[in-house]
PDB file of N, CA, C and O in Angstrom:
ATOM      1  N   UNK A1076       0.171   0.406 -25.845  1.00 69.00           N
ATOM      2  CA  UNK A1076       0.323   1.384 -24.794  1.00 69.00           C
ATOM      3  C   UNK A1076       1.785   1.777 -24.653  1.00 69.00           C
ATOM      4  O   UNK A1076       2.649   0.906 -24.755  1.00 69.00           O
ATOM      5  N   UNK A1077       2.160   3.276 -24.382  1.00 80.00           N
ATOM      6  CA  UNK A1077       3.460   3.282 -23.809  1.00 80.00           C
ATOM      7  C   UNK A1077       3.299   3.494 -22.896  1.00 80.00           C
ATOM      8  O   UNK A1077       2.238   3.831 -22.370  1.00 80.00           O
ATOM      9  N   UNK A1078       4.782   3.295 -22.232  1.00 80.00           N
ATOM     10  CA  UNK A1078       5.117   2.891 -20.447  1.00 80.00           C
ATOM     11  C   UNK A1078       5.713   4.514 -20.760  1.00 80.00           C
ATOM     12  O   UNK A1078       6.377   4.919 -21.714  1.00 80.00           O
ATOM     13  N   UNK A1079       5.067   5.419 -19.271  1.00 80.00           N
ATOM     14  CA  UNK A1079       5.497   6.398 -19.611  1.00 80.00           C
ATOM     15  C   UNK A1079       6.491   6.461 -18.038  1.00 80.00           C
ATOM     16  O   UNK A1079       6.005   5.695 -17.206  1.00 80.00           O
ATOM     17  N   UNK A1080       7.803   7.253 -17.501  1.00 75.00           N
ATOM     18  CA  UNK A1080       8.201   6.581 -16.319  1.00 75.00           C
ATOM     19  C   UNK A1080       7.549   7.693 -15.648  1.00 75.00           C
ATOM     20  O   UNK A1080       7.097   8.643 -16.288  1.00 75.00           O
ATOM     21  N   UNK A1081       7.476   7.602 -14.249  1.00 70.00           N
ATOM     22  CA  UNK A1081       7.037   7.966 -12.710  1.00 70.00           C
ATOM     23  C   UNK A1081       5.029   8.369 -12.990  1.00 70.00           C
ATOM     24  O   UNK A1081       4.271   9.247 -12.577  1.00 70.00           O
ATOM     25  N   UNK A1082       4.926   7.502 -13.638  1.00 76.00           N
ATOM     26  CA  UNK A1082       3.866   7.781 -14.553  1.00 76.00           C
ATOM     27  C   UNK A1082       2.538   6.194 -13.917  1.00 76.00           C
ATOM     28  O   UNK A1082       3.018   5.060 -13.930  1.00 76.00           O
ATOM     29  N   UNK A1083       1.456   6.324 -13.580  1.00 77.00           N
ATOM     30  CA  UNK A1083       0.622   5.381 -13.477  1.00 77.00           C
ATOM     31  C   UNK A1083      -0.161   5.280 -12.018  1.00 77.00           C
ATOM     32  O   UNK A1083      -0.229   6.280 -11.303  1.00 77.00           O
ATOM     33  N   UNK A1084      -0.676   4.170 -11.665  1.00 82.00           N
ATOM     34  CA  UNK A1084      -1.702   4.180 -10.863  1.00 82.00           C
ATOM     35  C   UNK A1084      -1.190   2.626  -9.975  1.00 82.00           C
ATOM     36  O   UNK A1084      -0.959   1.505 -10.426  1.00 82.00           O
ATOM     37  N   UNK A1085      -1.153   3.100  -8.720  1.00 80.00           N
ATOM     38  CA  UNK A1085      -1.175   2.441  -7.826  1.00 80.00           C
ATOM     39  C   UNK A1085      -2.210   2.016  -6.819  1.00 80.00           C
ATOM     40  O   UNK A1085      -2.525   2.870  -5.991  1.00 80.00           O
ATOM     41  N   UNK A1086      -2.789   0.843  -6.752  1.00 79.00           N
ATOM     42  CA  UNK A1086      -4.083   0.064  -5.813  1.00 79.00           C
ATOM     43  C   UNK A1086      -3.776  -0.481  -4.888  1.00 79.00           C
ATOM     44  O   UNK A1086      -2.927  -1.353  -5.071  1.00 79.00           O
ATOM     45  N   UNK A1087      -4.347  -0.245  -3.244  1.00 80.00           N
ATOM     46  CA  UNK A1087      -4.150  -0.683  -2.280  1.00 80.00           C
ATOM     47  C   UNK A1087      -5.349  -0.991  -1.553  1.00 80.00           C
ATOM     48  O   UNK A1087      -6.020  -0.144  -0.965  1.00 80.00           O
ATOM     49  N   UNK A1088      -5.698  -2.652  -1.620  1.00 76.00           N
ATOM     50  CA  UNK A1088      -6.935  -3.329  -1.263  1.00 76.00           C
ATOM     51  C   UNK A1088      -6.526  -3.801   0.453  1.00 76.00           C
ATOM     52  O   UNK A1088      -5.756  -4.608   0.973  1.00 76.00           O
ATOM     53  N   UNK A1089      -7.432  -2.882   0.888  1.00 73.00           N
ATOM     54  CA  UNK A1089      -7.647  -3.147   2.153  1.00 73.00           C
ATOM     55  C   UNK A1089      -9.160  -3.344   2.566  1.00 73.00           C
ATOM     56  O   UNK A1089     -10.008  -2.453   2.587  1.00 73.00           O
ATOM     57  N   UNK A1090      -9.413  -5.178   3.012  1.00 65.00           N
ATOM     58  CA  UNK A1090     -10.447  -5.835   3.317  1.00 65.00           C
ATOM     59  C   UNK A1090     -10.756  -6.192   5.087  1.00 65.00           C
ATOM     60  O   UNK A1090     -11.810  -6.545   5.615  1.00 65.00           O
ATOM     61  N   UNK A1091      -9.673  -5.991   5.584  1.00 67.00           N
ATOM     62  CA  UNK A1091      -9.894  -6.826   7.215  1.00 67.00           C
ATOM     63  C   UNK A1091      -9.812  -5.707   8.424  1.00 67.00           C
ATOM     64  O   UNK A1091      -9.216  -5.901   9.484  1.00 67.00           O
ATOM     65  N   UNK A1092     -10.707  -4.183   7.981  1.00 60.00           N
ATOM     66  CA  UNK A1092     -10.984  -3.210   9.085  1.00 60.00           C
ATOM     67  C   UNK A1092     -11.968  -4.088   9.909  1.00 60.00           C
ATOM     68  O   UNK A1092     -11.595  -4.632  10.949  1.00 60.00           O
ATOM     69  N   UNK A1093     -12.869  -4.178   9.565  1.00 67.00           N
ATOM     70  CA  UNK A1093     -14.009  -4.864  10.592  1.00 67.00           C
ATOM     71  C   UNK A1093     -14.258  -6.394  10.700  1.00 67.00           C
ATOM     72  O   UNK A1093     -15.226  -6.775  11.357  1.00 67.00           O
ATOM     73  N   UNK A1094     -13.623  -7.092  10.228  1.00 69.00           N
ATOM     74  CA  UNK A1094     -13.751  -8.439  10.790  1.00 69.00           C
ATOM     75  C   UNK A1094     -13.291  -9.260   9.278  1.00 69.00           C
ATOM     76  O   UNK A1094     -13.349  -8.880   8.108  1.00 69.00           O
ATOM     77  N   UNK A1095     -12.928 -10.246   9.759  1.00 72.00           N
ATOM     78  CA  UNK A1095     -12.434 -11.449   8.909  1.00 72.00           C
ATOM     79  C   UNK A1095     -13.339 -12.708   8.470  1.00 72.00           C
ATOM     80  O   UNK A1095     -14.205 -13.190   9.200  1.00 72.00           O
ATOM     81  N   UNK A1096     -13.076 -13.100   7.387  1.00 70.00           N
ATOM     82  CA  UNK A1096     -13.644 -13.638   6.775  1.00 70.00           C
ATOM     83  C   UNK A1096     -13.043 -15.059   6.150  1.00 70.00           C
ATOM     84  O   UNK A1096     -13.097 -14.834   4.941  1.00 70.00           O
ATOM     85  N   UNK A1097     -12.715 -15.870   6.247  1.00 73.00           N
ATOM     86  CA  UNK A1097     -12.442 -17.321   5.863  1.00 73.00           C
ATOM     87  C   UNK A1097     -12.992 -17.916   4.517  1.00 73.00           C
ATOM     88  O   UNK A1097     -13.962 -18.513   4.049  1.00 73.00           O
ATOM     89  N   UNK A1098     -11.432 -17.231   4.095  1.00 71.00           N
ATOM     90  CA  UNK A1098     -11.842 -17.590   2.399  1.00 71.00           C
ATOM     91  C   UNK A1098     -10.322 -17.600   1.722  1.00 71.00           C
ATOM     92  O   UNK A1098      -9.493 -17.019   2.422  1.00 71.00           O
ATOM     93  N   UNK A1099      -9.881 -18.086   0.643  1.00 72.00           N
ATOM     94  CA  UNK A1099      -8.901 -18.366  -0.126  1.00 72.00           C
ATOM     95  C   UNK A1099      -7.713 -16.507  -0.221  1.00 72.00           C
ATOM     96  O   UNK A1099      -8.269 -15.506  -0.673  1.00 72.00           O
ATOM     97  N   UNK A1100      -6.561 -16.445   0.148  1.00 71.00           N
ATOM     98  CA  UNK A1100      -5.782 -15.580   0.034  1.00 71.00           C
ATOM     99  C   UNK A1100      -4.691 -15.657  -1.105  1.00 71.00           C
ATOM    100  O   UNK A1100      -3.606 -15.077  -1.136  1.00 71.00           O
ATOM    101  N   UNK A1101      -5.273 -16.562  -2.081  1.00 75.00           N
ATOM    102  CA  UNK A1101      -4.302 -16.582  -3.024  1.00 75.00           C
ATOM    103  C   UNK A1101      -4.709 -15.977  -4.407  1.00 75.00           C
ATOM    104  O   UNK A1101      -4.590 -16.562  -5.483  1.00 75.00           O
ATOM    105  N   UNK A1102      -5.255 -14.594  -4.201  1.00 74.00           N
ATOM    106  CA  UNK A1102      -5.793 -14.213  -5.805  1.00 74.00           C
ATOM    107  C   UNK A1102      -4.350 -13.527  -6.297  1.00 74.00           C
ATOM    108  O   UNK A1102      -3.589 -12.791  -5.668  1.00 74.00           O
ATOM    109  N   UNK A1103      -4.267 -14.015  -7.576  1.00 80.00           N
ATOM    110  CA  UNK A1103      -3.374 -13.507  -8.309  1.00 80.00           C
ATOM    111  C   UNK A1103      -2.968 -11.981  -8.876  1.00 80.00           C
ATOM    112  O   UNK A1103      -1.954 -11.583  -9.449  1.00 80.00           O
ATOM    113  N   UNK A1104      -4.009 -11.407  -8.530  1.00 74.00           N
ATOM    114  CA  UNK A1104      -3.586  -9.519  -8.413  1.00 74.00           C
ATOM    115  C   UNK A1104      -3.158  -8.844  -7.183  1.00 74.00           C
ATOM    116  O   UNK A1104      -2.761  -7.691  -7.020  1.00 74.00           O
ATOM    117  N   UNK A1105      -3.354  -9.998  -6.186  1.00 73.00           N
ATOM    118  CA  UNK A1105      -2.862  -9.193  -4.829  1.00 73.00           C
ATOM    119  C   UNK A1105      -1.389 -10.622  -4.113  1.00 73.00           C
ATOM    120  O   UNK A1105      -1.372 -11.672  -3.471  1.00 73.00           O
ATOM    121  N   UNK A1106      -0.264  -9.528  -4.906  1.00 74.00           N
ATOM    122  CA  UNK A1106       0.955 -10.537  -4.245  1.00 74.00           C
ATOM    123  C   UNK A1106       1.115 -11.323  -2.656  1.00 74.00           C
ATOM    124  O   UNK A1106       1.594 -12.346  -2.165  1.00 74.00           O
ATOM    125  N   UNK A1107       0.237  -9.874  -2.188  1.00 74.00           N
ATOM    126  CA  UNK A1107       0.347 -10.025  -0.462  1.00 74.00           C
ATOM    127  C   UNK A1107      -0.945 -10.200   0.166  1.00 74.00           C
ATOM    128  O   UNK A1107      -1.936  -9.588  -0.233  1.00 74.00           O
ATOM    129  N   UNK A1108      -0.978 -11.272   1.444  1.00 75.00           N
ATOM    130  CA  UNK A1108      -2.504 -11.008   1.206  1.00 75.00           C
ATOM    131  C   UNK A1108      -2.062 -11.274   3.157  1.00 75.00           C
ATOM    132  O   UNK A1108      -1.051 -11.944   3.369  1.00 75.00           O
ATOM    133  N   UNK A1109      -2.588 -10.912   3.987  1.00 74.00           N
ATOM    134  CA  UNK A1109      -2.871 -11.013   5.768  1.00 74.00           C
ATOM    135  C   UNK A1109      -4.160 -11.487   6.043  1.00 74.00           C
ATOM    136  O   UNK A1109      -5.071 -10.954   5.411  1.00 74.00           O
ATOM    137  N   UNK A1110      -4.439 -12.361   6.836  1.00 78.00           N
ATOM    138  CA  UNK A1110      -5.705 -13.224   7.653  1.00 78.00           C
ATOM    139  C   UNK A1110      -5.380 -12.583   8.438  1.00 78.00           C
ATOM    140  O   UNK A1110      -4.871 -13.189   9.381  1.00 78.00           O
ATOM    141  N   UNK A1111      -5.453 -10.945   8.576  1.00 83.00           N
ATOM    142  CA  UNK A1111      -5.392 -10.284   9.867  1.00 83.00           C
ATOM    143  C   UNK A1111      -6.004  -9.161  10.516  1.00 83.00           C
ATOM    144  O   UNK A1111      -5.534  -8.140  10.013  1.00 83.00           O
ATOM    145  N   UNK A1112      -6.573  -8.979  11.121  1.00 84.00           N
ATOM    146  CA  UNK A1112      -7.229  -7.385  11.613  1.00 84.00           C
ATOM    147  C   UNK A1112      -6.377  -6.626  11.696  1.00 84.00           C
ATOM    148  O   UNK A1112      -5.321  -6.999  12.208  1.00 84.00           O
ATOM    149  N   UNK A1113      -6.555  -4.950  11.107  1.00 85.00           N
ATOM    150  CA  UNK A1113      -5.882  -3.822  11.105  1.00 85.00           C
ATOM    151  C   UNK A1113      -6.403  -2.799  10.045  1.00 85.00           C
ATOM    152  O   UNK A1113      -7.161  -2.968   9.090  1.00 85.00           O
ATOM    153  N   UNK A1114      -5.951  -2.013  10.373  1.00 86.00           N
ATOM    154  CA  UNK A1114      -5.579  -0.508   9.093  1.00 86.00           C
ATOM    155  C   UNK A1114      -4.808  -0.338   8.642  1.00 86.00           C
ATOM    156  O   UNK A1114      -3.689  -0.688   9.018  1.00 86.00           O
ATOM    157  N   UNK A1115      -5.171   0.524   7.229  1.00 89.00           N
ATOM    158  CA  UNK A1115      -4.496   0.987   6.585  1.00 89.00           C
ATOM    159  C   UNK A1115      -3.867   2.956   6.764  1.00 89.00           C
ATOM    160  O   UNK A1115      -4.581   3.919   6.484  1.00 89.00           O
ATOM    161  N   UNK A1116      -2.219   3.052   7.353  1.00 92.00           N
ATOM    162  CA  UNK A1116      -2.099   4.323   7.326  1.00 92.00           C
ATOM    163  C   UNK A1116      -1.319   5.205   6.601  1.00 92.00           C
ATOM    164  O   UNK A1116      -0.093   5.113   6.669  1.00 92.00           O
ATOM    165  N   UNK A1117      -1.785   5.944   6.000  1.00 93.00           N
ATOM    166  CA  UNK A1117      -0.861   7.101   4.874  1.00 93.00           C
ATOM    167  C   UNK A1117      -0.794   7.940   5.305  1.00 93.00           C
ATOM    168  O   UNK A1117      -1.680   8.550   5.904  1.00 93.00           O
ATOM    169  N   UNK A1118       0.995   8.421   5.016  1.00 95.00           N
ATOM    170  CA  UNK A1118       1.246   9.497   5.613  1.00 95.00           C
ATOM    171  C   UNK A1118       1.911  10.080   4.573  1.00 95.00           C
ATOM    172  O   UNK A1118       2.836   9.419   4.102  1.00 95.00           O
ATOM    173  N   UNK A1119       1.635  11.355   4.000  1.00 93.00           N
ATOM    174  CA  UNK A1119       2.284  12.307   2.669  1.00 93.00           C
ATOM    175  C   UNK A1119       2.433  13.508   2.988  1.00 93.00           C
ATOM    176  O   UNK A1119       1.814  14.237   3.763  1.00 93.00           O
ATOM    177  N   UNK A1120       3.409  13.683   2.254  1.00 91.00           N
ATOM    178  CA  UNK A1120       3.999  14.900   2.293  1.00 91.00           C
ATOM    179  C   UNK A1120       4.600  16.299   0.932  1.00 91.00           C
ATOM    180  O   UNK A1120       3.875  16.574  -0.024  1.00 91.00           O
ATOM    181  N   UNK A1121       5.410  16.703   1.060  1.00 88.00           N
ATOM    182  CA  UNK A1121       5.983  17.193  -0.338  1.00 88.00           C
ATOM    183  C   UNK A1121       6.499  16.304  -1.418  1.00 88.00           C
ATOM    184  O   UNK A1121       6.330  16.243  -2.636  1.00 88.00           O
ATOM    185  N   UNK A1122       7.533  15.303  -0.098  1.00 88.00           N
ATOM    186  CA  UNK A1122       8.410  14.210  -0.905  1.00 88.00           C
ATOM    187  C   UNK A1122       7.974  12.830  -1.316  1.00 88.00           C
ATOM    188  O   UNK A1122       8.433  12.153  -2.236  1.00 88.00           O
ATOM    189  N   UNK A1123       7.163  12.579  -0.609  1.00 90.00           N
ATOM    190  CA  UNK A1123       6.862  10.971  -0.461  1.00 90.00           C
ATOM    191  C   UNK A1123       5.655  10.887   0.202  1.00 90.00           C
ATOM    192  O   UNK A1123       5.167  11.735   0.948  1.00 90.00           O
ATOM    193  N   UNK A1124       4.971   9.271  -0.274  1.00 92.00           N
ATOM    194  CA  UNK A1124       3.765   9.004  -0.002  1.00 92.00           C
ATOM    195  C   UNK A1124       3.915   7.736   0.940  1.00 92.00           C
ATOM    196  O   UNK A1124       4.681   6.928   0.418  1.00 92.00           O
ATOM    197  N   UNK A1125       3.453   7.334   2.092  1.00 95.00           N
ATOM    198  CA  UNK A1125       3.667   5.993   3.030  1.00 95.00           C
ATOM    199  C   UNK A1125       2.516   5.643   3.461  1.00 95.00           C
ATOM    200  O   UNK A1125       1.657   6.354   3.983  1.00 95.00           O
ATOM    201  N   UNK A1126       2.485   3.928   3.121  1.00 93.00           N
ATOM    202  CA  UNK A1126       1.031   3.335   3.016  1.00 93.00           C
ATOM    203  C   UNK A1126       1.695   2.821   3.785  1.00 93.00           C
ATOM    204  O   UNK A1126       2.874   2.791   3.434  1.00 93.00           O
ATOM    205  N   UNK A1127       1.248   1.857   5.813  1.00 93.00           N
ATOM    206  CA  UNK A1127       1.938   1.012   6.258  1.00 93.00           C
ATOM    207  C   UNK A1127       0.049   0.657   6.842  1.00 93.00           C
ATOM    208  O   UNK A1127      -0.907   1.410   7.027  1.00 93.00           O
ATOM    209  N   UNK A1128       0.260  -1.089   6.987  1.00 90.00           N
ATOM    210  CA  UNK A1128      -0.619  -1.275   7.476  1.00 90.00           C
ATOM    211  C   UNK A1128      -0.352  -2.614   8.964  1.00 90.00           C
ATOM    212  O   UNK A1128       0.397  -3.582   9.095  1.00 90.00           O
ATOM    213  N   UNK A1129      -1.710  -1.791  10.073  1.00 90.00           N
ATOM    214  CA  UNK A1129      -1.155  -1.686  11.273  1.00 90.00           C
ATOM    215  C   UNK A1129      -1.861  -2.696  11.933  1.00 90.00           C
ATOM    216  O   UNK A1129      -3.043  -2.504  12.217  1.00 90.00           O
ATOM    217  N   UNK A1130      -1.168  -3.999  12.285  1.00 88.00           N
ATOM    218  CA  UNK A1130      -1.989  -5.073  12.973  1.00 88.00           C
ATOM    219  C   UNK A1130      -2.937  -4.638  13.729  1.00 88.00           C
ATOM    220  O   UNK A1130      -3.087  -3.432  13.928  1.00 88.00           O
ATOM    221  N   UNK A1131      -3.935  -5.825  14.411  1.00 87.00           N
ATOM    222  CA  UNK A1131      -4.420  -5.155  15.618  1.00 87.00           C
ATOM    223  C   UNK A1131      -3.994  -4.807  16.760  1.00 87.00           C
ATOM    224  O   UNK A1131      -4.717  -4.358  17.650  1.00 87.00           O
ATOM    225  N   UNK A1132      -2.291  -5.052  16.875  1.00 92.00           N
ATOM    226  CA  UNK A1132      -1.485  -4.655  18.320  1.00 92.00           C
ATOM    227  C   UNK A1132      -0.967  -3.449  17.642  1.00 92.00           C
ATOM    228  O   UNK A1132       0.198  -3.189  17.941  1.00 92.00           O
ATOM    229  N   UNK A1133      -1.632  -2.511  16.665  1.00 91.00           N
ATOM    230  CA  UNK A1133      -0.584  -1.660  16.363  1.00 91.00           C
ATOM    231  C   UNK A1133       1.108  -1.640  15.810  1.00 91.00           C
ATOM    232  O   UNK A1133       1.905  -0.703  15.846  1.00 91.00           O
ATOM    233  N   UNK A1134       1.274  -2.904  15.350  1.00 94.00           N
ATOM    234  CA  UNK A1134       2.700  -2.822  14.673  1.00 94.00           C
ATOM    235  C   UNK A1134       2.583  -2.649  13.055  1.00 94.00           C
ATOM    236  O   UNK A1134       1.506  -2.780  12.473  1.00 94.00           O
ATOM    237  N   UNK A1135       3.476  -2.425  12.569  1.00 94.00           N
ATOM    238  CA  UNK A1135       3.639  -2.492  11.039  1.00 94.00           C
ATOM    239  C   UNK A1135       3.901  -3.880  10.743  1.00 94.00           C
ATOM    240  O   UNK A1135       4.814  -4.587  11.170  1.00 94.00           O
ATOM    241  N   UNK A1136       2.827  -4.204   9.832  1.00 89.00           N
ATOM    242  CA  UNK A1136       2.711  -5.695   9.461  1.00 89.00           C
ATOM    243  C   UNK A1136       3.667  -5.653   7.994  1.00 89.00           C
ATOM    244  O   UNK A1136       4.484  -6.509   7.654  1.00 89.00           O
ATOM    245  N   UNK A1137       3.323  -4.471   7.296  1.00 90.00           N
ATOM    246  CA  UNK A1137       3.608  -4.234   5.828  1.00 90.00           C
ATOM    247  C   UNK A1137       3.806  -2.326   5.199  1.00 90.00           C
ATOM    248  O   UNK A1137       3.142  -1.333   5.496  1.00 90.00           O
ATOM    249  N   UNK A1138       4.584  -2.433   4.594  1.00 92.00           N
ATOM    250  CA  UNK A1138       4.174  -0.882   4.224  1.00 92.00           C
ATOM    251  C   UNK A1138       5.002  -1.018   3.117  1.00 92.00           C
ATOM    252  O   UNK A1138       5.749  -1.983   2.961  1.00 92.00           O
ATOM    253  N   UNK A1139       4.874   0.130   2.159  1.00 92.00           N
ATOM    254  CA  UNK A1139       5.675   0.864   1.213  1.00 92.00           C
ATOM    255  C   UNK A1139       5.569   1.814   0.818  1.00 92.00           C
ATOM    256  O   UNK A1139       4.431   2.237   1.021  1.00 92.00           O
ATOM    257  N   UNK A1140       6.486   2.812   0.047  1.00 94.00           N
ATOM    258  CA  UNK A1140       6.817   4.348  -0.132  1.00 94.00           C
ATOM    259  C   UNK A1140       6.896   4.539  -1.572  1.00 94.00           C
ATOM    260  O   UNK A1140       7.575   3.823  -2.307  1.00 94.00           O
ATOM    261  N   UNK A1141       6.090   5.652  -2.010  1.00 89.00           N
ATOM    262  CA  UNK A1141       6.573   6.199  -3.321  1.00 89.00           C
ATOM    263  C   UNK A1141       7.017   7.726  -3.339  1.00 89.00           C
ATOM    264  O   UNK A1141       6.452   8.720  -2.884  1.00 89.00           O
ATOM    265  N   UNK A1142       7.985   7.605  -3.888  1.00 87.00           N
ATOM    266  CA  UNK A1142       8.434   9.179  -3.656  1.00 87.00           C
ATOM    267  C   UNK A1142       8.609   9.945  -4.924  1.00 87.00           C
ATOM    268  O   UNK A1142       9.157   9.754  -6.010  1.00 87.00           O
ATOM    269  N   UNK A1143       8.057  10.702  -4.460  1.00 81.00           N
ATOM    270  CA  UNK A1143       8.103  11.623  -6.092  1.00 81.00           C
ATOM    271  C   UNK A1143       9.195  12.117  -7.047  1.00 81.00           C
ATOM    272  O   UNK A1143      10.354  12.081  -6.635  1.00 81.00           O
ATOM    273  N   UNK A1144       8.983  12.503  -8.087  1.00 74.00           N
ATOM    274  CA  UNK A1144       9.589  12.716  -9.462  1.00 74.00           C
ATOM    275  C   UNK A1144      10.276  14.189  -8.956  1.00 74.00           C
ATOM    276  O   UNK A1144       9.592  15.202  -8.810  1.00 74.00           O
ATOM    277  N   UNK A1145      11.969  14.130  -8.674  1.00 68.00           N
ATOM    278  CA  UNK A1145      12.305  15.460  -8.810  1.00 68.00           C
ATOM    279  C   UNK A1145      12.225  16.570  -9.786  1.00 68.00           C
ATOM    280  O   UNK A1145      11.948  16.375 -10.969  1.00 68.00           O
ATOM    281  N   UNK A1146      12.401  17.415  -9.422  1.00 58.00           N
ATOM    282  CA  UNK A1146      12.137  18.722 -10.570  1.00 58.00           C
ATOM    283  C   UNK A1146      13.571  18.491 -11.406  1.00 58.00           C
ATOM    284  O   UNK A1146      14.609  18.168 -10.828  1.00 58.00           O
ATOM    285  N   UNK A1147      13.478  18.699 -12.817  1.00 51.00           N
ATOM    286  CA  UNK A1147      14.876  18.692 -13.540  1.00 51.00           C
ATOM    287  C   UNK A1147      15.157  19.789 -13.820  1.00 51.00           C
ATOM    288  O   UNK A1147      14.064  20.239 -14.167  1.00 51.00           O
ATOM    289  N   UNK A1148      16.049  20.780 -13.951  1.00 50.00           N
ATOM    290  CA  UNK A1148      16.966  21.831 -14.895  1.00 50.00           C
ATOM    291  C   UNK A1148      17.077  21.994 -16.084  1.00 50.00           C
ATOM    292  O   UNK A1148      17.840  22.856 -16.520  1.00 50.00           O
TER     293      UNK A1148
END
């Protein structure tokens, strides 16, 4: 395969909208894992894409940004 840059696919597993479940948080494809109730919210635009996800008191537990590939000359 080549690595092509600003190039590929990004996955965001969100399991704990409706209730929790008591089971092992250590799978090896998901770095980050919360025993916590909340959502997931994206907000996009021209420039950038923002995944933050929102305890059940409404704070940002976690988030991150990808921002797009400028135009070149």
């Amino acid at each position: 395969l080549e690595k092509t840059p600003y190039a590929g696919t990004v996955y965001t597993v969100m399991g704990s909208s409706s209730k929790l479940d008591q089971s092992s948080l250590n799978h090896p494809a998901l770095p980050v894992s919360f025993e916590q109730m909340g959502s997931v919210l994206l907000e996009v635009d021209q420039e950038h894409l923002t995944s933050s996800f929102l305890n059940i008191d409404g704070k940002v537990a976690d988030s991150f940004t990808l921002y797009k590939k400028k135009q070149c000359d």
